[in-house]
PDB file of C-alpha atoms and ligand atoms in Angstrom:
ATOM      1  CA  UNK L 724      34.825 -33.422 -15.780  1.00 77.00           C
ATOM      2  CA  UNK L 725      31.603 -33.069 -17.663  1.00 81.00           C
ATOM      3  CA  UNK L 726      28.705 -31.214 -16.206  1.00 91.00           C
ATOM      4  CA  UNK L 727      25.757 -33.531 -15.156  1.00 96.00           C
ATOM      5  CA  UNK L 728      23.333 -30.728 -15.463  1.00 96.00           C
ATOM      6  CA  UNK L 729      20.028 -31.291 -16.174  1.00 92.00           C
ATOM      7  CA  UNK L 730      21.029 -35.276 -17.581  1.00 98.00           C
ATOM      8  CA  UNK L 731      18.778 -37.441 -17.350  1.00 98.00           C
ATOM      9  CA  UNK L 732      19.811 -40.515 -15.500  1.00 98.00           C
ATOM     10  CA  UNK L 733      17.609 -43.521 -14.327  1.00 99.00           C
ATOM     11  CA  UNK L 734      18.502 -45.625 -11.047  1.00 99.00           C
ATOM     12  CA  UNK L 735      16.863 -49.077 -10.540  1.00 98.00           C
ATOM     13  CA  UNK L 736      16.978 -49.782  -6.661  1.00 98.00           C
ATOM     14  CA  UNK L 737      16.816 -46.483  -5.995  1.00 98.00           C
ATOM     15  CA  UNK L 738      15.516 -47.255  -2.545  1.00 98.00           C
ATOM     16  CA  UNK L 739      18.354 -47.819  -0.440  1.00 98.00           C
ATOM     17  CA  UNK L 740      21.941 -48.686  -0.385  1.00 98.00           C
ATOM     18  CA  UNK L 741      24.191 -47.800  -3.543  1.00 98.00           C
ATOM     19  CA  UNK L 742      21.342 -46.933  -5.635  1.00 98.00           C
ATOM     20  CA  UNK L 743      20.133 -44.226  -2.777  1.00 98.00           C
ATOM     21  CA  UNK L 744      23.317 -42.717  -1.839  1.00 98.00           C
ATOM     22  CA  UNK L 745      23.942 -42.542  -5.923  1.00 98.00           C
ATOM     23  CA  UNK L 746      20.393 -40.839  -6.383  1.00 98.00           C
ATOM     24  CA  UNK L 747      21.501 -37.917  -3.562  1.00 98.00           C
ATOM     25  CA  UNK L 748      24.747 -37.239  -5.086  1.00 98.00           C
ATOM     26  CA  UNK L 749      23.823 -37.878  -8.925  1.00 98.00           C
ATOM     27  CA  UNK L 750      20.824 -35.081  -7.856  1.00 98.00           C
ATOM     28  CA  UNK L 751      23.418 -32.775  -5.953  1.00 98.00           C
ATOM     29  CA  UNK L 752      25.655 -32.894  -9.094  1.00 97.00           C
ATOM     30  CA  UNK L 753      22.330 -30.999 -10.988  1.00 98.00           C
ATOM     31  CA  UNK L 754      21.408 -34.263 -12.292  1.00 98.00           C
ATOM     32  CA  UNK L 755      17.116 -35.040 -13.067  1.00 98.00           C
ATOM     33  CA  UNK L 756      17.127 -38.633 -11.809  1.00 98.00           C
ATOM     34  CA  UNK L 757      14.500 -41.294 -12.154  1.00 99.00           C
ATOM     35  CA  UNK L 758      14.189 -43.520  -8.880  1.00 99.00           C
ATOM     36  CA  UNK L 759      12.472 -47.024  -9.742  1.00 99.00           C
ATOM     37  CA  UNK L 760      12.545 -49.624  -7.287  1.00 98.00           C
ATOM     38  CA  UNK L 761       9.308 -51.696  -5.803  1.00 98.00           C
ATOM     39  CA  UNK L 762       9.319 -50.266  -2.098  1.00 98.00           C
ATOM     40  CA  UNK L 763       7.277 -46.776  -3.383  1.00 98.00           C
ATOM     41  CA  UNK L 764       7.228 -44.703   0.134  1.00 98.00           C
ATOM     42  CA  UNK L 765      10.612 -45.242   0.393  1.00 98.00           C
ATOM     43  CA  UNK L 766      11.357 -44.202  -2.922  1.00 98.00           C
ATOM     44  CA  UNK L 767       8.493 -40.738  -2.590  1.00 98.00           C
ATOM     45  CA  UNK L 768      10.989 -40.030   0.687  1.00 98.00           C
ATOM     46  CA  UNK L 769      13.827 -39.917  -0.958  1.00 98.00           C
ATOM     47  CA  UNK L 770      12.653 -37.557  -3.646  1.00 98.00           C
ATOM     48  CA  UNK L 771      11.348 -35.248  -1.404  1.00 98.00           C
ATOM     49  CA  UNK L 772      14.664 -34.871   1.025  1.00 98.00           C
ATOM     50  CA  UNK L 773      16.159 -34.375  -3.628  1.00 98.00           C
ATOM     51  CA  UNK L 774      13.919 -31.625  -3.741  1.00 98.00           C
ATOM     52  CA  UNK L 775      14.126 -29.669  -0.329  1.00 98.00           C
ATOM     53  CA  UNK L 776      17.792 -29.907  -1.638  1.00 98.00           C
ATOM     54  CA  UNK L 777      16.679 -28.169  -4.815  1.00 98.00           C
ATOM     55  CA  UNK L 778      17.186 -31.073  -6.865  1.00 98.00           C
ATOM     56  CA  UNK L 779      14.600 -32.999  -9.694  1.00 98.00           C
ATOM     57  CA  UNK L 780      13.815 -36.402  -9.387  1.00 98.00           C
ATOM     58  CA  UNK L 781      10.845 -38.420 -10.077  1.00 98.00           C
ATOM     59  CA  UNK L 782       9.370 -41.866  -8.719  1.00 98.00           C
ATOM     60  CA  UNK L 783       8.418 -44.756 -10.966  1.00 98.00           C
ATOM     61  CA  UNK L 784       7.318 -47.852  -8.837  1.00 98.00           C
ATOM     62  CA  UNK L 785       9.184 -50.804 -11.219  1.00 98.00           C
ATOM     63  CA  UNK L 786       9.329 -54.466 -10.407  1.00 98.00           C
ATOM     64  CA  UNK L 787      12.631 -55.058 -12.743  1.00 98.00           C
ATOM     65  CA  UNK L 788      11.553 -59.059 -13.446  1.00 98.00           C
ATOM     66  CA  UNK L 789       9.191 -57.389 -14.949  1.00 98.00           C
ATOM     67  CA  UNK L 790      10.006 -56.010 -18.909  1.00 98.00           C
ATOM     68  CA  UNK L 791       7.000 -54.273 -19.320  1.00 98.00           C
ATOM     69  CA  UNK L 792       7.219 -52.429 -16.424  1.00 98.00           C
ATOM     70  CA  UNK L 793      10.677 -51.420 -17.497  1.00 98.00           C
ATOM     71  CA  UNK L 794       9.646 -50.568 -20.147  1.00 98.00           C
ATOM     72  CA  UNK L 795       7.213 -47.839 -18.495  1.00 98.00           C
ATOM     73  CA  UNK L 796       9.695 -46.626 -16.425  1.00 98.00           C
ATOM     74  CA  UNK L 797      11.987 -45.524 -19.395  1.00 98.00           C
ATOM     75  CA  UNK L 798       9.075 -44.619 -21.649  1.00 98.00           C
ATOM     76  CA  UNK L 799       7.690 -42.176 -18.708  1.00 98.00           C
ATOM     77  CA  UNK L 800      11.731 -40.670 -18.067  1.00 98.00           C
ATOM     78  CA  UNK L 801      11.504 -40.087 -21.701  1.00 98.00           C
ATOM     79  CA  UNK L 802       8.491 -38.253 -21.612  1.00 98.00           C
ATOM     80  CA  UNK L 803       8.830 -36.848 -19.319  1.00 98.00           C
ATOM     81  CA  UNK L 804      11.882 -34.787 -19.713  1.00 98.00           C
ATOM     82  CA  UNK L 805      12.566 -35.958 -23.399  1.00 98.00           C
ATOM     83  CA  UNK L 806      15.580 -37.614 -23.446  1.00 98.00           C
ATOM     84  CA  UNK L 807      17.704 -40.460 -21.064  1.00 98.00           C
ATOM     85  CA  UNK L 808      21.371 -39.884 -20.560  1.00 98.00           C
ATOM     86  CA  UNK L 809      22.710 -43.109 -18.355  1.00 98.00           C
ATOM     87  CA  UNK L 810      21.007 -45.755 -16.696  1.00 98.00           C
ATOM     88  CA  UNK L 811      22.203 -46.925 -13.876  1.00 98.00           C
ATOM     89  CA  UNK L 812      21.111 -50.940 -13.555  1.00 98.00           C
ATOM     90  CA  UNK L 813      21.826 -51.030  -9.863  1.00 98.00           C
ATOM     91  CA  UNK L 814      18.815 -53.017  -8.350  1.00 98.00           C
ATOM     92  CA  UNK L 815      20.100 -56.891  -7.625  1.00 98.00           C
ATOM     93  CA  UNK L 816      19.539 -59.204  -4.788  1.00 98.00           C
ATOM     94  CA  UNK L 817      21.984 -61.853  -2.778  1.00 98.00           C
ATOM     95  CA  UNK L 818      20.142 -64.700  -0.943  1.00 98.00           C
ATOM     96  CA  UNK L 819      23.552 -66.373  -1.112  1.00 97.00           C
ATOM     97  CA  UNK L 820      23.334 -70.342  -0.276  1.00 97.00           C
ATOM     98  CA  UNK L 821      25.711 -73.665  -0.387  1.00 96.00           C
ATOM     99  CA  UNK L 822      24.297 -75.104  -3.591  1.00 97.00           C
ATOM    100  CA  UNK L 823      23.989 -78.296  -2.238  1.00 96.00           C
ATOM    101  CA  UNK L 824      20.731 -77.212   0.075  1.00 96.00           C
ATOM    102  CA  UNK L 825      19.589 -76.208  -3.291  1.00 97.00           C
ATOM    103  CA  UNK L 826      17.532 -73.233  -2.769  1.00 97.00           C
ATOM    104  CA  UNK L 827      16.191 -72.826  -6.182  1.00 98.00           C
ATOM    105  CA  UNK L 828      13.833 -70.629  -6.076  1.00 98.00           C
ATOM    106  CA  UNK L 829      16.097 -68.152  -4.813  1.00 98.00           C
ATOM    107  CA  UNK L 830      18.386 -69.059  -7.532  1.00 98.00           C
ATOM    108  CA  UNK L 831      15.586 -68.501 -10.033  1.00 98.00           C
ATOM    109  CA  UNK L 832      14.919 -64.739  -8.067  1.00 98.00           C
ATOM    110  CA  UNK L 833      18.397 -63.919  -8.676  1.00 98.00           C
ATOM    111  CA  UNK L 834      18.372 -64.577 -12.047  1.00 98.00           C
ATOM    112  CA  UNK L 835      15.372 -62.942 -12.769  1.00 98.00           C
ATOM    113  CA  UNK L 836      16.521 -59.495 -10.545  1.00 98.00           C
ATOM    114  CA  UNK L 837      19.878 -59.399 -11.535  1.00 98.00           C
ATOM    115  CA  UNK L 838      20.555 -61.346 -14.925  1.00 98.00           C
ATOM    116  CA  UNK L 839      16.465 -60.788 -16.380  1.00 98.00           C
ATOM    117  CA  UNK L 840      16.278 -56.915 -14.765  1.00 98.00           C
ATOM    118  CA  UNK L 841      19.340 -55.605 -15.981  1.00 98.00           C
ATOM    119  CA  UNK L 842      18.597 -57.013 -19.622  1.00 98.00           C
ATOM    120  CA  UNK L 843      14.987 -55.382 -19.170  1.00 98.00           C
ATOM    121  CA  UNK L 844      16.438 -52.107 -18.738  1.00 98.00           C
ATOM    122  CA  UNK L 845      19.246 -52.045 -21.274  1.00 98.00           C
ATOM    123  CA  UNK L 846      16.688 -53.176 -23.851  1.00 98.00           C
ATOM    124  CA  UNK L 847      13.977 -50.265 -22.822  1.00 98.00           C
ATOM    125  CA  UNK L 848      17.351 -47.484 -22.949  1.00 98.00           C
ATOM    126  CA  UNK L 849      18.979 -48.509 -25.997  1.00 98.00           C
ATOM    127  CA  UNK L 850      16.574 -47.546 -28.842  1.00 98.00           C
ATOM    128  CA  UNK L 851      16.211 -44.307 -27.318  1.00 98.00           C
ATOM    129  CA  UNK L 852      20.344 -43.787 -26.781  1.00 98.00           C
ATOM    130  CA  UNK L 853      20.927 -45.125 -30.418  1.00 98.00           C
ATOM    131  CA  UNK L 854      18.453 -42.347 -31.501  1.00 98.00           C
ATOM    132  CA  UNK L 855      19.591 -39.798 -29.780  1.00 98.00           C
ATOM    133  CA  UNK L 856      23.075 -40.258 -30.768  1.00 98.00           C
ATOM    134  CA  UNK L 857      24.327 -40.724 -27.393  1.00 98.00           C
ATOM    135  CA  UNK L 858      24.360 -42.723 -23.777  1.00 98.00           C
ATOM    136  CA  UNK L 859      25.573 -44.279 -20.693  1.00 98.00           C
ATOM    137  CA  UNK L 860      25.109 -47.646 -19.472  1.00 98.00           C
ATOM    138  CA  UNK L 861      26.527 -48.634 -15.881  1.00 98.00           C
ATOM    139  CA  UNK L 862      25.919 -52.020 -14.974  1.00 98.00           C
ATOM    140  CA  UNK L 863      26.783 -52.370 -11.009  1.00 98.00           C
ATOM    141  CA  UNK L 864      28.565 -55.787 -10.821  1.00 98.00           C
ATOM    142  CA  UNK L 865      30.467 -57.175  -7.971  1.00 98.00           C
ATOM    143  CA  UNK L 866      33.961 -58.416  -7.022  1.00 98.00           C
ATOM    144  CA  UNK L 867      31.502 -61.100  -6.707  1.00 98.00           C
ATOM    145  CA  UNK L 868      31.708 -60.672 -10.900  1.00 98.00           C
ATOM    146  CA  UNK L 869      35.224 -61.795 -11.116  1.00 97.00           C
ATOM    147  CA  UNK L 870      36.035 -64.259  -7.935  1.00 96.00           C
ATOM    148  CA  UNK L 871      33.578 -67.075  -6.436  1.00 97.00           C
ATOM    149  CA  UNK L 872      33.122 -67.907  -3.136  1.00 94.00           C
ATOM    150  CA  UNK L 873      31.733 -70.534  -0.853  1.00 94.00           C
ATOM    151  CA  UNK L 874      27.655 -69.623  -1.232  1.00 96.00           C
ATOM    152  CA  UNK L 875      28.369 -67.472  -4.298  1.00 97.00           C
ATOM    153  CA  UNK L 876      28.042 -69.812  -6.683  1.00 98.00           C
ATOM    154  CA  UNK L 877      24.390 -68.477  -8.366  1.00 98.00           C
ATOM    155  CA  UNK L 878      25.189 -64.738  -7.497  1.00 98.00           C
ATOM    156  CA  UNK L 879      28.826 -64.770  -8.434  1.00 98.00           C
ATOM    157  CA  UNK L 880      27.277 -66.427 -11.819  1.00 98.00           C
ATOM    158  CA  UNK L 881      24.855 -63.704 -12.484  1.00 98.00           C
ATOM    159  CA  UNK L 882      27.596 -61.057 -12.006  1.00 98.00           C
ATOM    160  CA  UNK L 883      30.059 -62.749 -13.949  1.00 98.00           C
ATOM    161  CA  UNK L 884      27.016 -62.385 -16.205  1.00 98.00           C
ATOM    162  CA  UNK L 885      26.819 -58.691 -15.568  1.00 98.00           C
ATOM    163  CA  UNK L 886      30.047 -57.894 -15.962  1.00 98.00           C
ATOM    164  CA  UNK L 887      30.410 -60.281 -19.764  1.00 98.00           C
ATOM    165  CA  UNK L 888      27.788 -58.254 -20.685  1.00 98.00           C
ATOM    166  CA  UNK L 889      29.289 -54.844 -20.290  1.00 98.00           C
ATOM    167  CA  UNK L 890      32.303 -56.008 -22.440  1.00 98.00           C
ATOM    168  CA  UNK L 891      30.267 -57.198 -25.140  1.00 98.00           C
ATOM    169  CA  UNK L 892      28.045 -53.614 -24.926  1.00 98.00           C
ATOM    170  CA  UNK L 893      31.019 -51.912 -24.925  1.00 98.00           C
ATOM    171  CA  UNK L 894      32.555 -53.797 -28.426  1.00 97.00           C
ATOM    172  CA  UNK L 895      29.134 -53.148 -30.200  1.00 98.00           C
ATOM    173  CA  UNK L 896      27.847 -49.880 -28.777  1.00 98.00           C
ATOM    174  CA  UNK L 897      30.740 -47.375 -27.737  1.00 97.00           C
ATOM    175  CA  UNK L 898      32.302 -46.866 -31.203  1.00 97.00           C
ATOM    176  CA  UNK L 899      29.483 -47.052 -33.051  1.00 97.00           C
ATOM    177  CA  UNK L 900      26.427 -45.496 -31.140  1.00 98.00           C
ATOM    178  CA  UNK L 901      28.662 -43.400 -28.912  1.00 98.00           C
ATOM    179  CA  UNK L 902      27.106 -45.590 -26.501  1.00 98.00           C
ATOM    180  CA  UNK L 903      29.702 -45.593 -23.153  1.00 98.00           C
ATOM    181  CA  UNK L 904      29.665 -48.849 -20.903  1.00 98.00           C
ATOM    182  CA  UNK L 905      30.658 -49.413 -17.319  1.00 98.00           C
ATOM    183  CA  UNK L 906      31.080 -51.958 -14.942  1.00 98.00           C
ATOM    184  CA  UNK L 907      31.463 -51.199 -11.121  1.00 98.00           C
ATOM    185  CA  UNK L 908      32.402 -53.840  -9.223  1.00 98.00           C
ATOM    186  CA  UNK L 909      32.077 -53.074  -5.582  1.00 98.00           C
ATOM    187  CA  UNK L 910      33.651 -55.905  -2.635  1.00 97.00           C
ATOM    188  CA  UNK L 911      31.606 -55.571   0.641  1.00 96.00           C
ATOM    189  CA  UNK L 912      29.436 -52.316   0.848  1.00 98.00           C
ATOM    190  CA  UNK L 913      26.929 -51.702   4.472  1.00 96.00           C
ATOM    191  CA  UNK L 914      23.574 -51.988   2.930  1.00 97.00           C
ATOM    192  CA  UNK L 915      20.246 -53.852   3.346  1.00 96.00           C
ATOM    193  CA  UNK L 916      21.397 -56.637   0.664  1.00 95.00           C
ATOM    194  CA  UNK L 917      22.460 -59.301   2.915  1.00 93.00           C
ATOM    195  CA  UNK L 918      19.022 -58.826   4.476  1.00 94.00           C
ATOM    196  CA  UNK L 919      17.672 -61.835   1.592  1.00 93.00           C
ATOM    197  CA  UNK L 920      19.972 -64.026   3.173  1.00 96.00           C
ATOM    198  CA  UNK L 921      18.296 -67.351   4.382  1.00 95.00           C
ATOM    199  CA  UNK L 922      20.384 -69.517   4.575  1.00 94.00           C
ATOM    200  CA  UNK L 923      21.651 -70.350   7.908  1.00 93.00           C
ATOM    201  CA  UNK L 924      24.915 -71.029   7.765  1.00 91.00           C
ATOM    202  CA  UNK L 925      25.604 -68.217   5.369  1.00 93.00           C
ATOM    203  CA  UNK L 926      24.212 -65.926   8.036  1.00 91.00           C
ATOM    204  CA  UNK L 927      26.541 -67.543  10.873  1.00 91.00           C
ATOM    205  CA  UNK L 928      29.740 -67.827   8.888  1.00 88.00           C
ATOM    206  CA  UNK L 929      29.208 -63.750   8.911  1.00 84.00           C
ATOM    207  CA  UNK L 930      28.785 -63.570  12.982  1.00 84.00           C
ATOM    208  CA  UNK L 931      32.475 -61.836  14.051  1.00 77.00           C
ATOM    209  CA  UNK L 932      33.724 -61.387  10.669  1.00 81.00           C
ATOM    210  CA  UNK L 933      35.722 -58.009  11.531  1.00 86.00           C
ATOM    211  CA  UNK L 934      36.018 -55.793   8.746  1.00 92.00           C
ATOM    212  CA  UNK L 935      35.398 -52.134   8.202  1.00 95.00           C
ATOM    213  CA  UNK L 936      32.817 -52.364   4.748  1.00 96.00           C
ATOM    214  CA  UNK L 937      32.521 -49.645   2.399  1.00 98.00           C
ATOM    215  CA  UNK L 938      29.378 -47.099   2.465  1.00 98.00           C
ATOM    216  CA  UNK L 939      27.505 -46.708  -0.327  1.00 98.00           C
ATOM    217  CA  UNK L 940      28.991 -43.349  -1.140  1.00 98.00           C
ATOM    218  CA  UNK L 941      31.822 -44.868  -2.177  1.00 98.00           C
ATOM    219  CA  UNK L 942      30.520 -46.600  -4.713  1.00 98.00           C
ATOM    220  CA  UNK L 943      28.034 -43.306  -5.860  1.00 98.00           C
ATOM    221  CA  UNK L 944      31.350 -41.393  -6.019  1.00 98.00           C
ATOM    222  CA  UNK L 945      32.746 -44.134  -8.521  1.00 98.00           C
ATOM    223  CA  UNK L 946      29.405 -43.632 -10.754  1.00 98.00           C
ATOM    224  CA  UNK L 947      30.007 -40.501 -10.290  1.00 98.00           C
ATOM    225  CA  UNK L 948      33.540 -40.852 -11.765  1.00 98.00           C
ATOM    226  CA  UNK L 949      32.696 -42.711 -14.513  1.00 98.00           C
ATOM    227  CA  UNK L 950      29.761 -41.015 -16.078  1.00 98.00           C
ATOM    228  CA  UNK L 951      31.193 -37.689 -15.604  1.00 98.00           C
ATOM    229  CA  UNK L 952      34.714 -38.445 -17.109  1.00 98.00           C
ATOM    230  CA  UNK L 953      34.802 -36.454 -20.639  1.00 97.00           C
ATOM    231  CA  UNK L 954      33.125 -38.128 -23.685  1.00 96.00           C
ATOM    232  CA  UNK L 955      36.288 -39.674 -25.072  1.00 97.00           C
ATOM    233  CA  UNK L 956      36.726 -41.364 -21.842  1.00 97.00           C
ATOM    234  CA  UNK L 957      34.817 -45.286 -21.228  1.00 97.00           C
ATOM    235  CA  UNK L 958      35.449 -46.093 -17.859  1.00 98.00           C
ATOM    236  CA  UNK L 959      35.073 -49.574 -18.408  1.00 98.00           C
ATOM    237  CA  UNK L 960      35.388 -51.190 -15.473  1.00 98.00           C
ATOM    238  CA  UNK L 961      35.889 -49.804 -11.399  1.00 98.00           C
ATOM    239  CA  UNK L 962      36.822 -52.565  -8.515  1.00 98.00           C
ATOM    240  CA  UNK L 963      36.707 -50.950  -5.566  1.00 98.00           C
ATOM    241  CA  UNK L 964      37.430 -53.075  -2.235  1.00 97.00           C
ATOM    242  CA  UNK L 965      37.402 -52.780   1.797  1.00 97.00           C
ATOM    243  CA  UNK L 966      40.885 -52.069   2.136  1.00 96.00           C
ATOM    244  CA  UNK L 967      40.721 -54.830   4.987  1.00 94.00           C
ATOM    245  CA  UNK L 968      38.559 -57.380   2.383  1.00 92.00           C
ATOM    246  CA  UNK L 969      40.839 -59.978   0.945  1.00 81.00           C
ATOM    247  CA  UNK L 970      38.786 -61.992  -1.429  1.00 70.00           C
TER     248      UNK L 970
HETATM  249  P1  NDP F1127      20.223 -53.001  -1.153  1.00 84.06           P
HETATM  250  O1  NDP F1127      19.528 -54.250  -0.721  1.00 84.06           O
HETATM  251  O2  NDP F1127      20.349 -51.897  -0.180  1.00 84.06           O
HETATM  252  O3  NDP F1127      19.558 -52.445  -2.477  1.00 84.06           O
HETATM  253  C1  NDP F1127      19.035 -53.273  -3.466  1.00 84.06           C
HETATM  254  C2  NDP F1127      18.051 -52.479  -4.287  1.00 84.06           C
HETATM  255  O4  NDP F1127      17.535 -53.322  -5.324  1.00 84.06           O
HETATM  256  C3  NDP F1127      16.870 -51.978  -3.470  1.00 84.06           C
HETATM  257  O5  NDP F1127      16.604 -50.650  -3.809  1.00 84.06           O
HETATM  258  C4  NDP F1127      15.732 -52.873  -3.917  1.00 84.06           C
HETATM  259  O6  NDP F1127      14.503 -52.137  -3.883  1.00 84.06           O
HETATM  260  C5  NDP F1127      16.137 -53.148  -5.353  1.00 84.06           C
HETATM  261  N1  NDP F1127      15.464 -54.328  -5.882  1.00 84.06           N
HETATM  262  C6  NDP F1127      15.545 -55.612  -5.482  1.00 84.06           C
HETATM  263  N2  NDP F1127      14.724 -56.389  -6.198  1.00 84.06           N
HETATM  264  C7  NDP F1127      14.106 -55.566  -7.085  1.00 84.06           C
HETATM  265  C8  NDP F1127      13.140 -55.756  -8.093  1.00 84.06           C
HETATM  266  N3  NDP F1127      12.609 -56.972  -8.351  1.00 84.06           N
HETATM  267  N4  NDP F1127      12.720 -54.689  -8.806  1.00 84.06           N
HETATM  268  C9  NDP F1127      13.219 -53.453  -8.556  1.00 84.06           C
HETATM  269  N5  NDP F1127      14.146 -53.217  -7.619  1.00 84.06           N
HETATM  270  C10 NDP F1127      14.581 -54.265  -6.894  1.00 84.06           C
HETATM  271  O7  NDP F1127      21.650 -53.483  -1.656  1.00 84.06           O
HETATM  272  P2  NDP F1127      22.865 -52.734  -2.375  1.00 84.06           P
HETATM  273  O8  NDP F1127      22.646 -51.296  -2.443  1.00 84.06           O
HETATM  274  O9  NDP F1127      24.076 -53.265  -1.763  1.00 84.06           O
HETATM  275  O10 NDP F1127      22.758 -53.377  -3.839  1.00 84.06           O
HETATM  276  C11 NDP F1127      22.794 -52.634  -5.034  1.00 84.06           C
HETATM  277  C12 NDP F1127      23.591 -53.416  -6.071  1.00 84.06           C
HETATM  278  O11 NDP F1127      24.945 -53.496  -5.663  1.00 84.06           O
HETATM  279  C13 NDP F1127      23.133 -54.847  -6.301  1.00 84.06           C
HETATM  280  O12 NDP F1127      23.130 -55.138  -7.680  1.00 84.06           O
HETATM  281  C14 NDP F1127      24.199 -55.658  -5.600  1.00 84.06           C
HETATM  282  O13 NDP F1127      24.334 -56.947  -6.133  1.00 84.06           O
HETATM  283  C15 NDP F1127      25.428 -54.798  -5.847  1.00 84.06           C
HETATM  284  N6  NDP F1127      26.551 -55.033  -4.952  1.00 84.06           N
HETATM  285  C16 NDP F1127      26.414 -54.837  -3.606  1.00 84.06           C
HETATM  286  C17 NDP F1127      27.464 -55.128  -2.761  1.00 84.06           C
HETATM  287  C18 NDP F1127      27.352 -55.018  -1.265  1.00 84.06           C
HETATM  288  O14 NDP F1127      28.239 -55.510  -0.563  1.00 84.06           O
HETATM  289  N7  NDP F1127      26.331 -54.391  -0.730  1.00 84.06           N
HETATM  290  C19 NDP F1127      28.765 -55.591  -3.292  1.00 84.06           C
HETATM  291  C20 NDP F1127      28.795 -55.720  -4.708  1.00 84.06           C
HETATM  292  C21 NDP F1127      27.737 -55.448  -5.509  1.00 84.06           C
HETATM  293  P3  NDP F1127      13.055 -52.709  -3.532  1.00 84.06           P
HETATM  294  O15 NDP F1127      13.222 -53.813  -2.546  1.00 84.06           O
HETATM  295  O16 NDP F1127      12.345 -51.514  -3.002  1.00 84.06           O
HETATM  296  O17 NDP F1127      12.493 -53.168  -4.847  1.00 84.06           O
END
């Protein structure tokens, strides 16, 4: 495995959920990470419980719809410590709906936050991987990125998205920038995401659904896996599934 000391990795939606739990262990593994997400306390909290650990990190309040802001957030990892090792486009949202109640300004969020965010960041990283001579990009997908489901129909879309994007990265950057690519694609994980969920029916069709979900370390330890696998390794692409989730 290769050492994550002192790397430099970047985690949108650092402020709960996958992007959290992969902040502690990315930080326990000696890693400096950047935590961006919009909620800042909860972000400054998290860094603090990093540090009594004796681990670096550093807070950077980013709105991902927002490129310029993006663009701060990588310009002030940079500067900060000089260099950017792997981003880690985490931060997404699920208001899942039946498209026919046509909810579109939460299909228009979703775009922006998952499709529009995850573009902003791999724009602001790239110039400084290609000049560096090396990077990692992990794009967190979904099952949700390779099967559709009733009220999936704009999410499953933008992580079909996510995860057509990482294979194109990977055919233009790994070879020639030394540029590594990954796609995790978790099924159902225990975090706050289901907590943009208006629609009504959505929410009831999940009353007494009986399944153990994953945690989010589950999913850090497959970032984990990935970005510390040796440099002639691309993990290109993790599924990882409630063993009691069928589709
Ligand atoms: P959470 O809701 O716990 O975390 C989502 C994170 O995204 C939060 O930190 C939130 O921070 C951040 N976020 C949302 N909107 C923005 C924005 N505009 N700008 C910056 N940050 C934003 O959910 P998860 O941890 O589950 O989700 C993480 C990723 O995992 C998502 O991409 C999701 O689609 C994916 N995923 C999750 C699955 C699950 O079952 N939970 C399954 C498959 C994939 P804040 O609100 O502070 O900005």
């Amino acid at each position: 495995m290769a050492d994550l000391t002192d790397q430099v990795i970047i985690i949108t939606g650092a402020s709960s959920g996958i992007g959290e739990a992969t902040a502690q262990l990315l930080a326990e593994e000696g890693a400096r990470v950047v935590l961006a997400a919009r909620r800042e306390e909860r972000l400054n909290e998290l860094r603090d419980e990093i540090e009594a650990d004796g681990g670096t990190a550093l807070v950077v309040p980013t709105d991902v719809t927002d490129r310029e802001a993006v663009g701060h957030l990588v310009d002030t990892a940079h500067d900060t410590y000089g260099q950017v090792d792997v981003l880690v486009n985490n931060a997404g949202i699920m208001p899942l709906s039946m498209m026919a109640k046509t909810h579109e300004e939460e299909w228009e969020q979703m775009v922006d936050v998952n499709i529009k965010g995850v573009l902003h960041g791999i724009g602001a990283v790239l110039p400084i991987m290609k000049e560096q001579g090396h990077g990692h990009v992990v794009n967190i997908s979904s099952v949700a990125g390779r099967r559709v489901f009733p009220g999936g129909a704009v999410y499953c879309g933008t992580k079909f998205f996510v995860t057509a994007l990482s294979e194109g990265m990977r055919n233009e950057l790994s070879k020639q920038h030394n540029i590594r690519v990954t796609s995790i694609e978790p099924g159902a994980v225990a975090t706050e995401l289901t907590h943009t969920i208006t629609d009504e029916d959505i929410l009831e069709s999940f009353e007494g659904m009986e399944m153990e979900p994953l945690a989010s370390i589950d999913i850090a330890e497959s970032i984990l896996y990935a970005i510390s696998a040796p440099n002639r390794v691309n993990v290109e692409e993790v599924l990882v599934m409630p063993r009691e989730q069928a589709m």
